[in-house]
Coordinates of C-alpha atoms in Angstrom, one line a residue:
M147 CA 0.4 -0.3 0.2
R148 CA 1.0 3.6 -0.8
T149 CA 2.0 6.2 1.8
G150 CA 1.5 8.5 -0.5
A151 CA -2.6 8.0 0.5
F152 CA -1.7 10.3 3.2
R153 CA -1.0 13.0 0.1
R154 CA -4.5 15.2 0.4
S155 CA -5.9 18.6 -1.3
S156 CA -6.6 19.3 3.0
G157 CA -3.3 18.5 4.3
F158 CA -5.8 17.1 7.3
L159 CA -3.4 14.7 8.4
V160 CA -0.5 16.6 8.1
L161 CA -2.4 19.9 9.7
A162 CA -3.6 16.6 12.8
A163 CA 0.8 16.5 13.3
A164 CA 0.8 19.7 13.3
V165 CA -1.7 20.2 16.0
V166 CA 0.3 18.1 18.0
L167 CA 3.8 19.2 17.7
S168 CA 2.9 23.0 18.6
A169 CA -0.2 22.4 21.2
S170 CA 0.8 25.3 22.8
A171 CA 0.3 27.4 20.1
C172 CA -3.3 25.7 19.7
A173 CA -4.3 26.0 23.2
A174 CA -4.3 29.2 22.7
E175 CA -6.3 30.3 19.5
A176 CA -9.0 28.0 21.1
Q177 CA -9.6 30.7 23.9
P178 CA -12.8 32.0 24.2
S179 CA -11.7 35.5 22.7
M180 CA -10.7 33.8 19.1
P181 CA -12.1 36.1 16.2
A182 CA -15.5 34.3 14.3
S183 CA -12.8 33.3 11.2
A184 CA -11.9 30.3 13.0
S185 CA -13.5 27.1 12.5
G186 CA -16.9 25.2 14.4
P187 CA -19.5 25.6 17.0
S188 CA -17.4 26.4 21.0
T189 CA -18.2 23.0 23.3
P190 CA -17.8 23.1 26.6
A191 CA -13.8 22.3 28.2
V192 CA -14.9 18.4 28.2
A193 CA -16.3 17.0 24.7
S194 CA -19.5 15.1 24.6
Q195 CA -18.6 11.6 23.2
S196 CA -22.4 10.3 23.8
P197 CA -23.4 8.0 20.1
I198 CA -25.2 10.1 17.1
P199 CA -29.5 10.1 18.1
A200 CA -31.1 8.2 16.2
S201 CA -33.3 10.9 15.5
A202 CA -30.2 12.6 13.5
S203 CA -29.5 9.5 11.5
E204 CA -32.8 8.5 10.7
P205 CA -33.2 10.4 7.8
G206 CA -30.4 9.0 5.8
A207 CA -30.9 5.2 6.9
V208 CA -31.6 2.7 3.7
S209 CA -34.4 0.2 3.5
S210 CA -33.7 -2.4 2.4
P211 CA -36.0 -3.0 -1.4
A212 CA -37.4 -6.2 -2.4
V213 CA -34.4 -6.4 -5.7
A214 CA -31.4 -4.5 -5.0
R215 CA -30.6 -2.6 -8.4
P216 CA -26.9 -2.4 -8.6
A217 CA -26.1 1.6 -8.0
R218 CA -24.5 3.2 -10.6
R219 CA -21.2 4.7 -10.1
L220 CA -20.7 8.6 -9.7
T221 CA -18.6 10.7 -11.8
A222 CA -16.5 13.4 -9.9
E223 CA -18.6 16.0 -10.8
E224 CA -21.4 14.4 -10.0
L225 CA -20.1 14.3 -6.4
V226 CA -19.1 17.9 -6.5
E227 CA -22.7 18.3 -7.5
A228 CA -24.1 15.9 -4.8
A229 CA -22.0 17.8 -2.2
L230 CA -23.8 19.9 0.2
P231 CA -24.8 23.4 -0.8
V232 CA -22.5 25.6 1.5
G233 CA -25.3 28.2 1.9
T234 CA -27.3 25.1 3.6
V235 CA -24.5 24.7 6.6
P236 CA -25.6 27.0 9.1
D237 CA -22.1 29.3 10.3
L238 CA -20.1 27.3 7.5
I239 CA -17.1 29.5 6.6
G240 CA -15.3 27.8 3.6
E241 CA -15.7 26.5 0.2
P242 CA -17.9 24.6 -1.4
A243 CA -16.8 20.8 -3.3
S244 CA -14.2 20.2 -5.8
V245 CA -12.9 17.6 -8.1
F246 CA -10.2 15.8 -6.0
H247 CA -7.0 14.6 -7.5
T248 CA -4.9 11.8 -5.4
G249 CA -2.0 13.7 -4.3
A250 CA -2.4 16.8 -4.8
D251 CA -1.3 18.1 -1.9
G252 CA 2.5 16.3 -2.4
A253 CA 3.0 16.1 1.5
E254 CA 5.0 12.9 2.1
V255 CA 3.9 10.8 5.2
K256 CA 6.4 7.8 5.9
F257 CA 5.2 5.5 8.2
L258 CA 7.0 4.4 11.2
S259 CA 4.9 1.3 13.0
G260 CA 0.8 -0.1 12.3
S261 CA 0.5 -1.3 8.6
T262 CA -2.9 -2.6 8.9
C263 CA -4.1 1.1 10.6
R264 CA -2.3 2.9 7.5
E265 CA -4.6 0.1 5.0
M266 CA -7.5 0.6 7.3
L267 CA -6.8 5.2 6.0
D268 CA -6.4 4.0 2.5
A269 CA -9.4 2.6 2.3
A270 CA -10.9 5.5 3.8
E271 CA -9.4 8.1 1.8
G272 CA -10.1 6.5 -1.3
E273 CA -6.2 5.5 -2.1
Q274 CA -7.7 1.8 -3.9
T275 CA -6.2 1.2 -7.6
P276 CA -7.8 1.7 -10.2
A277 CA -8.6 5.2 -8.7
P278 CA -12.9 6.1 -7.6
A279 CA -14.1 9.2 -8.7
K280 CA -13.2 11.4 -6.0
A281 CA -14.7 15.3 -4.1
F282 CA -13.8 16.7 -1.2
Q283 CA -15.2 19.4 0.6
P284 CA -13.2 21.4 3.5
F285 CA -15.7 22.5 6.6
R286 CA -15.1 25.6 9.2
W287 CA -17.6 27.2 11.8
K288 CA -18.0 30.3 13.5
G289 CA -16.2 29.4 16.9
D290 CA -14.3 26.2 16.3
V291 CA -10.7 26.6 16.1
Y292 CA -10.0 23.0 14.6
G293 CA -12.8 22.7 11.1
G294 CA -13.1 18.9 9.4
S295 CA -13.9 17.7 6.1
S296 CA -15.8 15.2 3.7
L297 CA -14.0 13.2 1.5
L298 CA -16.7 11.2 -2.0
A299 CA -14.9 8.3 -3.4
S300 CA -17.5 6.7 -5.8
Y301 CA -16.8 3.3 -7.6
E302 CA -17.5 0.3 -10.4
G303 CA -19.7 -2.5 -9.6
S304 CA -18.4 -4.3 -6.1
S305 CA -15.4 -2.1 -5.6
A306 CA -17.3 -0.1 -2.8
K307 CA -18.3 -2.7 -0.8
E308 CA -15.3 -4.3 -0.6
V309 CA -12.7 -1.1 0.3
F310 CA -16.1 -0.3 3.3
A311 CA -15.2 -4.2 4.2
K312 CA -11.3 -3.5 4.7
V313 CA -12.3 -0.4 6.3
R314 CA -14.5 -2.3 8.6
E315 CA -12.1 -5.7 9.1
D316 CA -9.5 -3.3 8.8
L317 CA -10.5 -1.2 12.3
K318 CA -11.1 -5.0 14.4
T319 CA -7.2 -4.8 14.6
C320 CA -6.4 -1.2 14.1
R321 CA -5.1 0.5 17.7
H322 CA -1.8 2.3 17.1
F323 CA 0.5 3.8 14.5
E324 CA 3.2 6.4 14.3
W325 CA 4.0 8.2 11.0
Q326 CA 6.4 10.7 10.5
S327 CA 5.6 13.6 8.1
P328 CA 7.4 17.4 7.4
A329 CA 5.7 18.8 10.4
G330 CA 7.3 16.1 12.3
R331 CA 6.2 12.4 14.1
Y332 CA 2.8 11.7 15.2
K333 CA 1.9 8.7 17.4
A334 CA -2.3 7.8 17.3
T335 CA -4.6 5.4 19.2
V336 CA -8.0 4.3 17.5
S337 CA -10.7 3.7 19.1
V338 CA -13.7 2.0 17.6
L339 CA -16.9 3.9 18.6
S340 CA -20.2 3.3 17.8
A341 CA -21.8 3.6 14.6
P342 CA -24.9 5.3 13.3
R343 CA -27.2 4.0 11.1
L344 CA -26.4 5.8 7.9
G345 CA -26.7 4.3 4.3
G346 CA -25.7 0.8 3.4
E347 CA -23.2 0.7 6.5
A348 CA -21.2 2.3 8.3
V349 CA -18.1 2.7 11.1
R350 CA -17.4 5.9 13.5
F351 CA -14.1 6.3 15.3
E352 CA -11.3 8.2 16.5
L353 CA -7.3 8.9 16.2
A354 CA -6.1 10.2 19.6
A355 CA -2.7 11.8 20.5
P356 CA -1.4 13.1 23.7
V357 CA -0.8 16.6 23.8
E358 CA 0.1 19.0 26.9
P359 CA -3.3 20.9 26.9
G360 CA -5.4 17.5 26.4
P361 CA -5.8 14.8 23.6
S362 CA -5.2 15.8 20.3
V363 CA -8.7 14.5 18.1
I364 CA -9.2 13.2 14.6
E365 CA -13.1 11.6 14.6
Y366 CA -13.9 9.8 12.0
T367 CA -17.5 8.6 10.6
V368 CA -17.5 6.6 7.0
V369 CA -20.1 5.4 5.2
R370 CA -21.3 3.0 2.7
V371 CA -23.8 4.5 -0.1
G372 CA -24.3 2.2 -2.8
S373 CA -20.9 3.3 -4.8
T374 CA -19.7 5.8 -2.7
V375 CA -17.1 6.2 0.3
A376 CA -18.1 8.8 2.2
R377 CA -15.6 9.6 5.0
F378 CA -16.1 12.7 7.2
S379 CA -13.6 13.9 9.9
K380 CA -13.2 16.4 12.3
L381 CA -10.5 17.8 14.2
S382 CA -10.4 18.7 17.4
I383 CA -7.9 19.3 20.7
A384 CA -8.3 19.1 24.7
G385 CA -12.1 19.2 24.0
R386 CA -12.7 22.8 23.1
D387 CA -14.7 22.3 20.6
V388 CA -17.0 20.1 18.7
R389 CA -15.1 16.8 18.3
A390 CA -17.9 14.7 16.4
F391 CA -18.5 16.1 12.2
P392 CA -22.5 17.0 12.6
P393 CA -24.6 14.2 12.8
V394 CA -27.3 16.0 10.5
L395 CA -24.9 17.2 7.9
I396 CA -23.3 13.5 7.6
A397 CA -27.4 12.4 7.1
E398 CA -27.9 14.7 4.3
Q399 CA -24.9 14.2 2.6
V400 CA -26.3 10.2 2.4
T401 CA -29.6 11.7 1.2
R402 CA -28.3 13.5 -1.6
L403 CA -26.1 11.1 -2.5
Q404 CA -28.6 8.4 -2.7
R405 CA -30.6 10.5 -5.3
A406 CA -27.3 11.6 -6.8
Q407 CA -27.7 7.5 -7.7
G408 CA -31.0 7.0 -8.5

């Protein structure tokens, strides 16, 4: 599996490593006096980790049809069209979705340990051969220092099921990993969380690394919607910001992907 899986247009994982290494600076940014141009709604000092409520998940749930019809593969342009319109997200500061090209940001990351975790993250990020069509969307909210993102990857045939199965199976044994990037060394512990009832199948997990003011946490939700695997991620430090990607937005994105696939 390629280490190029961590060449992200958002630089999200590389950013996380940089945040871990400069935690004191991040803690200063997270004070209540921060400017409104930061990225997400504020929460108390300890972020709630309660499961996603069923009421937030239900809009995206898929009922089992009597006769299953294979979902068609969406093009990158169709994925962009199916992504969440910026104007519909309250307090959002960011950009609309755009076509994602693998290796776009060129950030080199070398895994030092945790090959199973590397392969799991490869699958979650759509780093597969042949490459799927992909769209990327950054999310930032007023009052939150740290933002999040979504990556939509659409596959031919049964490949989406196979890629999602790779994520789910590797999560059974992926618990720790370490990588080296231009931002420095990053050590993470992987924890599996309760999954929302969305799409065809879903998993949720977090990557946590210890830093001086409190843990650096990236929470992931990965959902398969027919031929598409959608990955949502959210970064927080020391529980000062919203830890989870808003479940209502995940549910809306799932619904839009279902409609796009017909």
